[in-house]
mmCIF file of C-alpha atoms in Angstrom:
data_model
loop_
_atom_site.group_PDB
_atom_site.id
_atom_site.type_symbol
_atom_site.label_atom_id
_atom_site.label_comp_id
_atom_site.label_asym_id
_atom_site.label_seq_id
_atom_site.Cartn_x
_atom_site.Cartn_y
_atom_site.Cartn_z
ATOM 1 C CA MET A 1 15.601 19.080 1.942
ATOM 2 C CA ALA A 2 12.236 20.104 2.647
ATOM 3 C CA MET A 3 9.376 17.676 3.016
ATOM 4 C CA ILE A 4 5.571 17.328 2.990
ATOM 5 C CA VAL A 5 3.278 15.110 5.705
ATOM 6 C CA ARG A 6 -0.235 14.877 6.026
ATOM 7 C CA ALA A 7 -2.181 15.797 9.062
ATOM 8 C CA ALA A 8 -3.870 13.428 11.221
ATOM 9 C CA PRO A 9 -7.460 13.334 12.096
ATOM 10 C CA GLY A 10 -8.819 14.636 15.206
ATOM 11 C CA TYR A 11 -6.807 18.118 15.623
ATOM 12 C CA PRO A 12 -9.346 20.738 14.656
ATOM 13 C CA PRO A 13 -9.272 23.186 12.649
ATOM 14 C CA ILE A 14 -6.598 21.491 10.673
ATOM 15 C CA PRO A 15 -8.437 18.971 8.368
ATOM 16 C CA ALA A 16 -7.269 15.336 8.051
ATOM 17 C CA GLU A 17 -4.856 14.918 5.423
ATOM 18 C CA PHE A 18 -4.044 18.365 5.203
ATOM 19 C CA PRO A 19 -0.524 19.006 3.551
ATOM 20 C CA LEU A 20 2.017 20.227 6.086
ATOM 21 C CA LEU A 21 5.332 21.656 4.739
ATOM 22 C CA LEU A 22 8.243 21.173 6.879
ATOM 23 C CA SER A 23 11.776 22.906 6.427
ATOM 24 C CA ASN A 24 15.219 20.556 6.530
ATOM 25 C CA GLN A 25 15.089 21.733 10.426
ATOM 26 C CA MET A 26 11.569 20.017 10.610
ATOM 27 C CA GLN A 27 9.861 23.390 11.165
ATOM 28 C CA ILE A 28 6.417 24.204 9.775
ATOM 29 C CA ILE A 29 7.007 26.847 6.786
ATOM 30 C CA GLU A 30 4.514 29.179 8.084
ATOM 31 C CA PRO A 31 3.714 31.160 5.036
ATOM 32 C CA ALA A 32 2.816 28.180 3.105
ATOM 33 C CA PHE A 33 0.698 26.752 5.764
ATOM 34 C CA ALA A 34 -1.321 30.050 6.334
ATOM 35 C CA TYR A 35 -2.084 29.922 2.512
ATOM 36 C CA LEU A 36 -3.132 26.571 2.185
ATOM 37 C CA ILE A 37 -5.120 26.804 5.747
ATOM 38 C CA GLU A 38 -6.773 29.864 4.382
ATOM 39 C CA GLN A 39 -7.777 27.998 1.158
ATOM 40 C CA ALA A 40 -8.995 25.162 2.931
ATOM 41 C CA GLU A 41 -11.138 27.351 5.434
ATOM 42 C CA LEU A 42 -12.792 29.314 2.560
ATOM 43 C CA ARG A 43 -13.954 25.926 1.219
ATOM 44 C CA ALA A 44 -13.508 27.455 -2.353
ATOM 45 C CA HIS A 45 -11.285 24.409 -3.359
ATOM 46 C CA SER A 46 -11.657 20.829 -2.929
ATOM 47 C CA PRO A 47 -9.449 18.819 -0.433
ATOM 48 C CA GLU A 48 -7.890 17.101 -3.763
ATOM 49 C CA THR A 49 -7.114 20.633 -5.097
ATOM 50 C CA ILE A 50 -5.693 21.769 -1.658
ATOM 51 C CA ARG A 51 -3.423 18.653 -1.614
ATOM 52 C CA THR A 52 -2.268 19.526 -5.310
ATOM 53 C CA TYR A 53 -1.627 23.137 -4.075
ATOM 54 C CA GLY A 54 0.250 21.650 -1.223
ATOM 55 C CA GLU A 55 2.399 19.320 -3.523
ATOM 56 C CA HIS A 56 3.388 22.283 -5.804
ATOM 57 C CA LEU A 57 4.463 24.308 -2.954
ATOM 58 C CA TYR A 58 6.364 21.529 -1.454
ATOM 59 C CA ASP A 59 8.366 21.252 -4.597
ATOM 60 C CA TRP A 60 9.051 24.981 -4.962
ATOM 61 C CA PHE A 61 9.913 25.182 -1.369
ATOM 62 C CA ASP A 62 12.343 22.175 -1.641
ATOM 63 C CA THR A 63 13.918 23.979 -4.595
ATOM 64 C CA LEU A 64 14.505 27.199 -2.428
ATOM 65 C CA GLU A 65 16.111 25.314 0.193
ATOM 66 C CA GLN A 66 18.292 23.407 -1.971
ATOM 67 C CA SER A 67 19.415 26.570 -3.495
ATOM 68 C CA GLU A 68 19.690 28.487 -0.219
ATOM 69 C CA LEU A 69 17.200 31.143 -1.121
ATOM 70 C CA SER A 70 14.650 32.777 1.077
ATOM 71 C CA TRP A 71 10.896 32.499 -0.011
ATOM 72 C CA ASP A 72 10.405 36.261 0.279
ATOM 73 C CA ARG A 73 13.577 37.489 -1.585
ATOM 74 C CA VAL A 74 12.949 35.859 -5.027
ATOM 75 C CA ASP A 75 12.233 37.473 -8.295
ATOM 76 C CA GLU A 76 10.990 36.633 -11.726
ATOM 77 C CA GLY A 77 14.317 35.299 -12.709
ATOM 78 C CA THR A 78 14.059 32.858 -10.003
ATOM 79 C CA ILE A 79 10.592 31.537 -11.149
ATOM 80 C CA LEU A 80 11.850 31.338 -14.620
ATOM 81 C CA ALA A 81 14.978 29.332 -13.753
ATOM 82 C CA TYR A 82 12.408 27.004 -11.783
ATOM 83 C CA ARG A 83 10.230 26.808 -14.732
ATOM 84 C CA ASN A 84 13.215 26.355 -17.208
ATOM 85 C CA ARG A 85 14.663 23.453 -14.993
ATOM 86 C CA MET A 86 11.004 21.533 -15.763
ATOM 87 C CA LEU A 87 11.356 22.339 -19.292
ATOM 88 C CA GLU A 88 15.064 21.071 -19.382
ATOM 89 C CA THR A 89 15.395 17.924 -17.217
ATOM 90 C CA PRO A 90 12.939 14.881 -16.563
ATOM 91 C CA SER A 91 10.809 14.215 -13.494
ATOM 92 C CA PRO A 92 12.917 12.510 -10.981
ATOM 93 C CA HIS A 93 9.641 10.445 -10.025
ATOM 94 C CA THR A 94 8.913 9.229 -13.457
ATOM 95 C CA GLY A 95 12.008 9.788 -15.415
ATOM 96 C CA ARG A 96 9.843 11.380 -18.505
ATOM 97 C CA PRO A 97 9.843 14.749 -19.609
ATOM 98 C CA TYR A 98 7.197 17.092 -17.450
ATOM 99 C CA ALA A 99 4.089 17.904 -19.414
ATOM 100 C CA ARG A 100 3.655 21.371 -20.488
ATOM 101 C CA SER A 101 0.417 21.630 -18.560
ATOM 102 C CA THR A 102 2.204 20.061 -15.539
ATOM 103 C CA ILE A 103 4.791 22.851 -15.753
ATOM 104 C CA ASN A 104 2.226 25.562 -16.027
ATOM 105 C CA ASP A 105 -0.030 24.119 -13.083
ATOM 106 C CA ARG A 106 3.045 24.500 -10.802
ATOM 107 C CA VAL A 107 4.190 27.749 -11.933
ATOM 108 C CA ARG A 108 0.520 28.995 -11.607
ATOM 109 C CA SER A 109 0.482 27.791 -7.999
ATOM 110 C CA VAL A 110 3.806 29.309 -7.137
ATOM 111 C CA CYS A 111 2.560 32.600 -8.794
ATOM 112 C CA ARG A 112 -0.886 32.430 -6.751
ATOM 113 C CA PHE A 113 0.926 31.796 -3.353
ATOM 114 C CA TYR A 114 3.100 34.879 -4.085
ATOM 115 C CA ALA A 115 -0.176 37.063 -5.165
ATOM 116 C CA TRP A 116 -1.800 35.860 -1.795
ATOM 117 C CA ALA A 117 1.158 37.018 -0.071
ATOM 118 C CA HIS A 118 1.509 40.271 -1.655
ATOM 119 C CA ARG A 119 -2.339 40.885 -0.656
ATOM 120 C CA ARG A 120 -1.119 40.001 2.987
ATOM 121 C CA ASN A 121 1.695 42.665 3.013
ATOM 122 C CA MET A 122 4.129 39.837 3.396
ATOM 123 C CA ILE A 123 6.016 40.834 0.367
ATOM 124 C CA ASP A 124 6.600 44.227 -1.248
ATOM 125 C CA GLU A 125 6.493 43.463 -5.059
ATOM 126 C CA LEU A 126 5.107 40.321 -7.039
ATOM 127 C CA PRO A 127 8.025 38.262 -8.358
ATOM 128 C CA PHE A 128 6.063 37.929 -11.596
ATOM 129 C CA SER A 129 4.237 39.924 -14.169
ATOM 130 C CA TYR A 130 1.376 39.652 -16.683
ATOM 131 C CA ARG A 131 1.185 40.501 -20.529
ATOM 132 C CA ASP A 132 -1.846 40.814 -22.728
ATOM 133 C CA ALA A 133 -2.675 37.931 -24.428
ATOM 134 C CA PRO A 134 -4.052 37.923 -28.069
ATOM 135 C CA PRO A 135 -7.771 39.140 -28.035
ATOM 136 C CA VAL A 136 -10.686 37.196 -28.546
ATOM 137 C CA ARG A 137 -11.702 37.266 -32.308
ATOM 138 C CA SER A 138 -14.755 39.411 -32.667
ATOM 139 C CA ALA A 139 -16.474 36.440 -34.246
ATOM 140 C CA SER A 140 -16.441 34.639 -31.194
ATOM 141 C CA LYS A 141 -19.981 33.610 -29.807
ATOM 142 C CA GLY A 142 -21.798 32.189 -26.946
ATOM 143 C CA PHE A 143 -20.500 33.051 -23.466
ATOM 144 C CA LEU A 144 -17.310 34.480 -24.250
ATOM 145 C CA ALA A 145 -18.961 37.104 -26.667
ATOM 146 C CA HIS A 146 -18.630 39.798 -24.392
ATOM 147 C CA ALA A 147 -14.924 39.405 -24.031
ATOM 148 C CA ALA A 148 -14.945 39.756 -28.043
ATOM 149 C CA GLY A 149 -11.798 42.202 -28.946
ATOM 150 C CA LYS A 150 -10.671 42.434 -25.254
ATOM 151 C CA PRO A 151 -6.974 41.339 -24.299
ATOM 152 C CA ALA A 152 -6.700 39.065 -21.234
ATOM 153 C CA PRO A 153 -3.835 39.196 -18.861
ATOM 154 C CA ARG A 154 -1.562 36.212 -19.312
ATOM 155 C CA ASN A 155 1.206 35.193 -16.839
ATOM 156 C CA MET A 156 4.608 35.789 -18.368
ATOM 157 C CA LEU A 157 6.118 32.631 -16.912
ATOM 158 C CA THR A 158 3.782 30.212 -18.434
ATOM 159 C CA VAL A 159 4.706 28.324 -21.559
ATOM 160 C CA ALA A 160 2.622 27.293 -24.673
ATOM 161 C CA GLU A 161 0.500 24.491 -24.543
ATOM 162 C CA TYR A 162 -0.563 21.967 -27.351
ATOM 163 C CA GLU A 163 -3.681 20.426 -27.140
ATOM 164 C CA THR A 164 -3.474 16.599 -27.728
ATOM 165 C CA LEU A 165 -6.488 14.751 -28.743
ATOM 166 C CA PRO A 166 -7.140 11.516 -26.676
ATOM 167 C CA ARG A 167 -6.074 8.221 -28.400
ATOM 168 C CA PRO A 168 -9.094 5.410 -27.932
ATOM 169 C CA LEU A 169 -7.891 2.137 -27.269
ATOM 170 C CA ARG A 170 -8.314 -0.378 -29.812
ATOM 171 C CA VAL A 171 -10.848 -3.244 -28.745
ATOM 172 C CA ALA A 172 -7.667 -5.779 -29.009
ATOM 173 C CA ASP A 173 -5.593 -3.597 -26.800
ATOM 174 C CA LEU A 174 -8.391 -3.067 -24.439
ATOM 175 C CA HIS A 175 -9.041 -6.951 -24.236
ATOM 176 C CA ARG A 176 -5.152 -7.511 -23.538
ATOM 177 C CA LEU A 177 -5.429 -4.698 -20.917
ATOM 178 C CA LEU A 178 -8.269 -6.358 -19.104
ATOM 179 C CA ALA A 179 -6.686 -9.867 -19.440
ATOM 180 C CA ALA A 180 -3.363 -8.694 -17.654
ATOM 181 C CA LEU A 181 -5.591 -7.527 -14.569
ATOM 182 C CA ASP A 182 -6.648 -9.608 -11.659
ATOM 183 C CA MET A 183 -10.141 -9.000 -9.962
ATOM 184 C CA PRO A 184 -11.210 -6.524 -8.483
ATOM 185 C CA TYR A 185 -8.765 -4.464 -10.541
ATOM 186 C CA ARG A 186 -10.127 -5.918 -13.804
ATOM 187 C CA LEU A 187 -13.872 -4.860 -12.649
ATOM 188 C CA ILE A 188 -12.327 -1.366 -11.503
ATOM 189 C CA ALA A 189 -10.903 -0.859 -15.017
ATOM 190 C CA GLU A 190 -14.305 -1.436 -16.609
ATOM 191 C CA TRP A 191 -16.017 0.944 -14.394
ATOM 192 C CA ALA A 192 -13.330 3.372 -15.377
ATOM 193 C CA VAL A 193 -13.365 2.769 -18.791
ATOM 194 C CA THR A 194 -17.146 2.913 -19.441
ATOM 195 C CA SER A 195 -18.194 5.647 -16.953
ATOM 196 C CA GLY A 196 -15.404 8.095 -16.998
ATOM 197 C CA MET A 197 -15.075 7.770 -13.194
ATOM 198 C CA ARG A 198 -12.205 9.222 -11.368
ATOM 199 C CA ARG A 199 -9.911 7.028 -9.043
ATOM 200 C CA MET A 200 -11.323 9.087 -5.978
ATOM 201 C CA GLU A 201 -14.859 8.204 -7.247
ATOM 202 C CA LEU A 202 -13.816 4.667 -7.996
ATOM 203 C CA CYS A 203 -12.517 3.906 -4.410
ATOM 204 C CA ALA A 204 -15.572 5.720 -2.718
ATOM 205 C CA LEU A 205 -18.107 3.236 -4.482
ATOM 206 C CA ARG A 206 -19.940 1.467 -1.937
ATOM 207 C CA SER A 207 -21.707 -2.013 -2.272
ATOM 208 C CA THR A 208 -25.163 -0.656 -1.283
ATOM 209 C CA MET A 209 -24.753 1.928 -4.117
ATOM 210 C CA VAL A 210 -24.758 -1.143 -6.833
ATOM 211 C CA PRO A 211 -28.400 -1.746 -7.710
ATOM 212 C CA ARG A 212 -29.943 -5.062 -8.076
ATOM 213 C CA SER A 213 -29.904 -6.040 -11.758
ATOM 214 C CA ASP A 214 -32.068 -9.082 -11.690
ATOM 215 C CA THR A 215 -35.367 -7.085 -12.223
ATOM 216 C CA LEU A 216 -33.815 -4.879 -15.225
ATOM 217 C CA HIS A 217 -33.754 -5.703 -18.510
ATOM 218 C CA VAL A 218 -31.135 -4.289 -20.989
ATOM 219 C CA GLU A 219 -33.948 -3.559 -23.736
ATOM 220 C CA ASP A 220 -35.290 -1.135 -21.100
ATOM 221 C CA HIS A 221 -32.308 -0.087 -19.113
ATOM 222 C CA PRO A 222 -29.299 -0.370 -21.137
ATOM 223 C CA LEU A 223 -27.331 2.257 -18.806
ATOM 224 C CA VAL A 224 -28.078 2.255 -15.139
ATOM 225 C CA GLY A 225 -27.876 5.837 -13.260
ATOM 226 C CA ILE A 226 -25.609 5.762 -10.274
ATOM 227 C CA PRO A 227 -25.551 9.188 -8.041
ATOM 228 C CA LEU A 228 -21.970 9.375 -6.839
ATOM 229 C CA ILE A 229 -21.247 10.485 -3.187
ATOM 230 C CA VAL A 230 -17.637 11.570 -3.413
ATOM 231 C CA THR A 231 -16.717 13.741 -6.485
ATOM 232 C CA LYS A 232 -13.970 16.078 -7.187
ATOM 233 C CA GLY A 233 -15.383 19.435 -5.649
ATOM 234 C CA SER A 234 -18.131 17.630 -3.888
ATOM 235 C CA ARG A 235 -20.354 18.223 -6.938
ATOM 236 C CA ARG A 236 -23.396 16.405 -7.409
ATOM 237 C CA ARG A 237 -22.684 13.873 -10.470
ATOM 238 C CA THR A 238 -24.423 10.878 -11.665
ATOM 239 C CA VAL A 239 -22.567 8.200 -13.951
ATOM 240 C CA TYR A 240 -24.401 5.698 -16.125
ATOM 241 C CA PRO A 241 -22.611 2.185 -16.560
ATOM 242 C CA PRO A 242 -24.164 -0.403 -18.649
ATOM 243 C CA LEU A 243 -26.185 -3.005 -17.296
ATOM 244 C CA ARG A 244 -24.117 -5.658 -18.069
ATOM 245 C CA LEU A 245 -21.324 -4.194 -16.005
ATOM 246 C CA ILE A 246 -23.925 -4.050 -12.980
ATOM 247 C CA ASP A 247 -24.617 -7.614 -13.471
ATOM 248 C CA ARG A 248 -20.698 -8.575 -13.260
ATOM 249 C CA THR A 249 -20.423 -6.405 -10.284
ATOM 250 C CA ASN A 250 -23.273 -7.892 -8.537
ATOM 251 C CA TRP A 251 -21.473 -11.272 -9.254
ATOM 252 C CA TYR A 252 -18.370 -9.926 -7.740
ATOM 253 C CA ILE A 253 -20.477 -8.719 -4.687
ATOM 254 C CA GLY A 254 -21.891 -12.140 -4.321
ATOM 255 C CA GLU A 255 -19.069 -14.299 -4.872
ATOM 256 C CA ASP A 256 -15.448 -12.780 -4.778
ATOM 257 C CA ARG A 257 -16.228 -10.104 -2.406
ATOM 258 C CA ALA A 258 -18.504 -12.216 -0.294
ATOM 259 C CA GLY A 259 -15.936 -15.097 -0.168
ATOM 260 C CA LEU A 260 -13.102 -12.824 0.660
ATOM 261 C CA ILE A 261 -14.930 -11.537 3.884
ATOM 262 C CA THR A 262 -15.921 -15.032 5.003
ATOM 263 C CA ARG A 263 -12.465 -16.205 4.668
ATOM 264 C CA LEU A 264 -11.130 -13.318 6.364
ATOM 265 C CA ARG A 265 -13.734 -13.548 9.254
ATOM 266 C CA ARG A 266 -12.926 -17.244 9.880
ATOM 267 C CA ARG A 267 -9.245 -16.048 10.301
ATOM 268 C CA ASP A 268 -10.386 -13.132 12.681
ATOM 269 C CA PRO A 269 -13.556 -13.257 14.108
ATOM 270 C CA SER A 270 -13.623 -9.624 14.900
ATOM 271 C CA TYR A 271 -12.982 -8.489 11.383
ATOM 272 C CA ALA A 272 -15.770 -6.036 10.356
ATOM 273 C CA PRO A 273 -15.932 -5.610 6.451
ATOM 274 C CA PRO A 274 -16.135 -1.769 5.431
ATOM 275 C CA ASN A 275 -18.652 -0.710 3.236
ATOM 276 C CA THR A 276 -16.713 0.358 0.424
ATOM 277 C CA LEU A 277 -17.325 -1.971 -2.957
ATOM 278 C CA PHE A 278 -13.811 -2.947 -3.780
ATOM 279 C CA LEU A 279 -11.405 -4.559 -1.201
ATOM 280 C CA ASN A 280 -8.058 -5.751 -1.302
ATOM 281 C CA ARG A 281 -6.772 -9.009 -0.131
ATOM 282 C CA ARG A 282 -6.492 -7.989 3.216
ATOM 283 C CA GLY A 283 -10.217 -6.686 3.215
ATOM 284 C CA ALA A 284 -9.506 -3.015 3.542
ATOM 285 C CA PRO A 285 -10.749 -0.487 1.127
ATOM 286 C CA ILE A 286 -8.588 0.069 -2.033
ATOM 287 C CA THR A 287 -6.897 3.542 -2.132
ATOM 288 C CA LYS A 288 -6.197 5.622 -4.990
ATOM 289 C CA ALA A 289 -2.259 4.917 -4.677
ATOM 290 C CA ARG A 290 -2.818 1.285 -4.407
ATOM 291 C CA LEU A 291 -4.939 1.398 -7.429
ATOM 292 C CA SER A 292 -2.474 3.183 -9.646
ATOM 293 C CA ALA A 293 0.527 0.953 -8.342
ATOM 294 C CA ALA A 294 -1.625 -2.374 -9.022
ATOM 295 C CA PHE A 295 -2.379 -1.191 -12.546
ATOM 296 C CA ALA A 296 1.244 -0.213 -13.353
ATOM 297 C CA ALA A 297 2.647 -3.604 -11.756
ATOM 298 C CA ARG A 298 0.036 -5.907 -13.469
ATOM 299 C CA LEU A 299 0.342 -4.322 -16.861
ATOM 300 C CA CYS A 300 4.046 -4.932 -16.664
ATOM 301 C CA ARG A 301 4.081 -8.288 -15.502
ATOM 302 C CA GLY A 302 1.409 -9.166 -18.184
ATOM 303 C CA GLY A 303 3.740 -8.627 -21.155
ATOM 304 C CA VAL A 304 1.887 -5.430 -22.223
ATOM 305 C CA GLY A 305 4.444 -2.749 -20.489
ATOM 306 C CA TRP A 306 3.579 -0.522 -23.471
ATOM 307 C CA LEU A 307 0.182 0.059 -22.238
ATOM 308 C CA CYS A 308 1.496 1.191 -18.770
ATOM 309 C CA PRO A 309 1.699 5.006 -19.609
ATOM 310 C CA LEU A 310 -1.353 5.004 -21.661
ATOM 311 C CA ALA A 311 -3.377 3.354 -18.842
ATOM 312 C CA ALA A 312 -2.244 5.468 -16.073
ATOM 313 C CA THR A 313 -3.145 8.461 -18.250
ATOM 314 C CA HIS A 314 -6.643 7.435 -18.759
ATOM 315 C CA LEU A 315 -7.223 6.155 -15.194
ATOM 316 C CA ARG A 316 -5.934 9.030 -13.442
ATOM 317 C CA ASP A 317 -8.437 11.772 -11.824
ATOM 318 C CA GLY A 318 -10.149 13.558 -14.980
ATOM 319 C CA HIS A 319 -9.245 11.187 -17.761
ATOM 320 C CA ALA A 320 -10.952 7.931 -17.526
ATOM 321 C CA GLY A 321 -13.435 8.444 -20.103
ATOM 322 C CA ALA A 322 -10.955 8.882 -22.867
ATOM 323 C CA ALA A 323 -9.768 5.300 -22.724
ATOM 324 C CA THR A 324 -12.583 4.329 -24.883
ATOM 325 C CA GLY A 325 -13.241 7.464 -26.498
ATOM 326 C CA GLY A 326 -16.644 7.593 -25.033
ATOM 327 C CA SER A 327 -18.555 10.336 -22.722
ATOM 328 C CA ALA A 328 -17.467 10.568 -18.946
ATOM 329 C CA THR A 329 -20.706 10.956 -17.426
ATOM 330 C CA GLN A 330 -24.445 11.500 -18.482
ATOM 331 C CA PRO A 331 -25.497 10.978 -21.961
#
């Protein structure tokens, strides 16, 4: 089976955490490596996007290896079979059916790779085709007005997606969710559902980014603007958590976090706390993976297991604000 590993820091020009795809013979899958490194060097995508592309290509090349197929000999039927397998069988990781958006994302990543290989003359023909999507209606306005009546090319292998509206949590459900969490995960959940921050943004918060709230009054500052230093795509963004949440966060910094640091320093005088806001019991920054795992475990142990899939949906990257039906960033 193919495998994916992350590059260690200190080996330029390969970025740290860069996805390296290896064959079952522990050899780098060179076309995938060349494609991903070019995308990283162009800086057209965020590191998170490169990671996602790498995971999609890993799944594709692993499928090819298990079927004993050469990557440059596939045709549209091969990609079609790959797509249909995801439509017909559940994910081996979650045990649940693949979302149609996930299937389309993987298919598009595979086709994007082959389009790149075709431009580099690594393959003679594209193993997929396009068709004309229905034209935009002439009544369309705004920035799509120039495209009115014109058909747009669409990948033949993608499947129809159906928009689903986010289901806001009821107040009682939200209270049960928060009650099932220990600190600091309860505080992280509050930040997620009130500000719409992604996991990567929550884990990158620093204690110095939280303003003092003793001089602020809720009548004058019901929301407090905090510019983020780590965002998806490195785009500048400001979130606006409520002042009461800033109060609770300052309490966490002065009590829970400070007490944890004191205990760890007594145990190990050489311990130097990181500047990240949220720390685990060992005094290390809470990672995205640990955040997701902790939410799932604590929710299920707390007797509200039915909320696990819902919370995972709303607290993963890009979906946090939907949990309360509120806006994600600036008002």
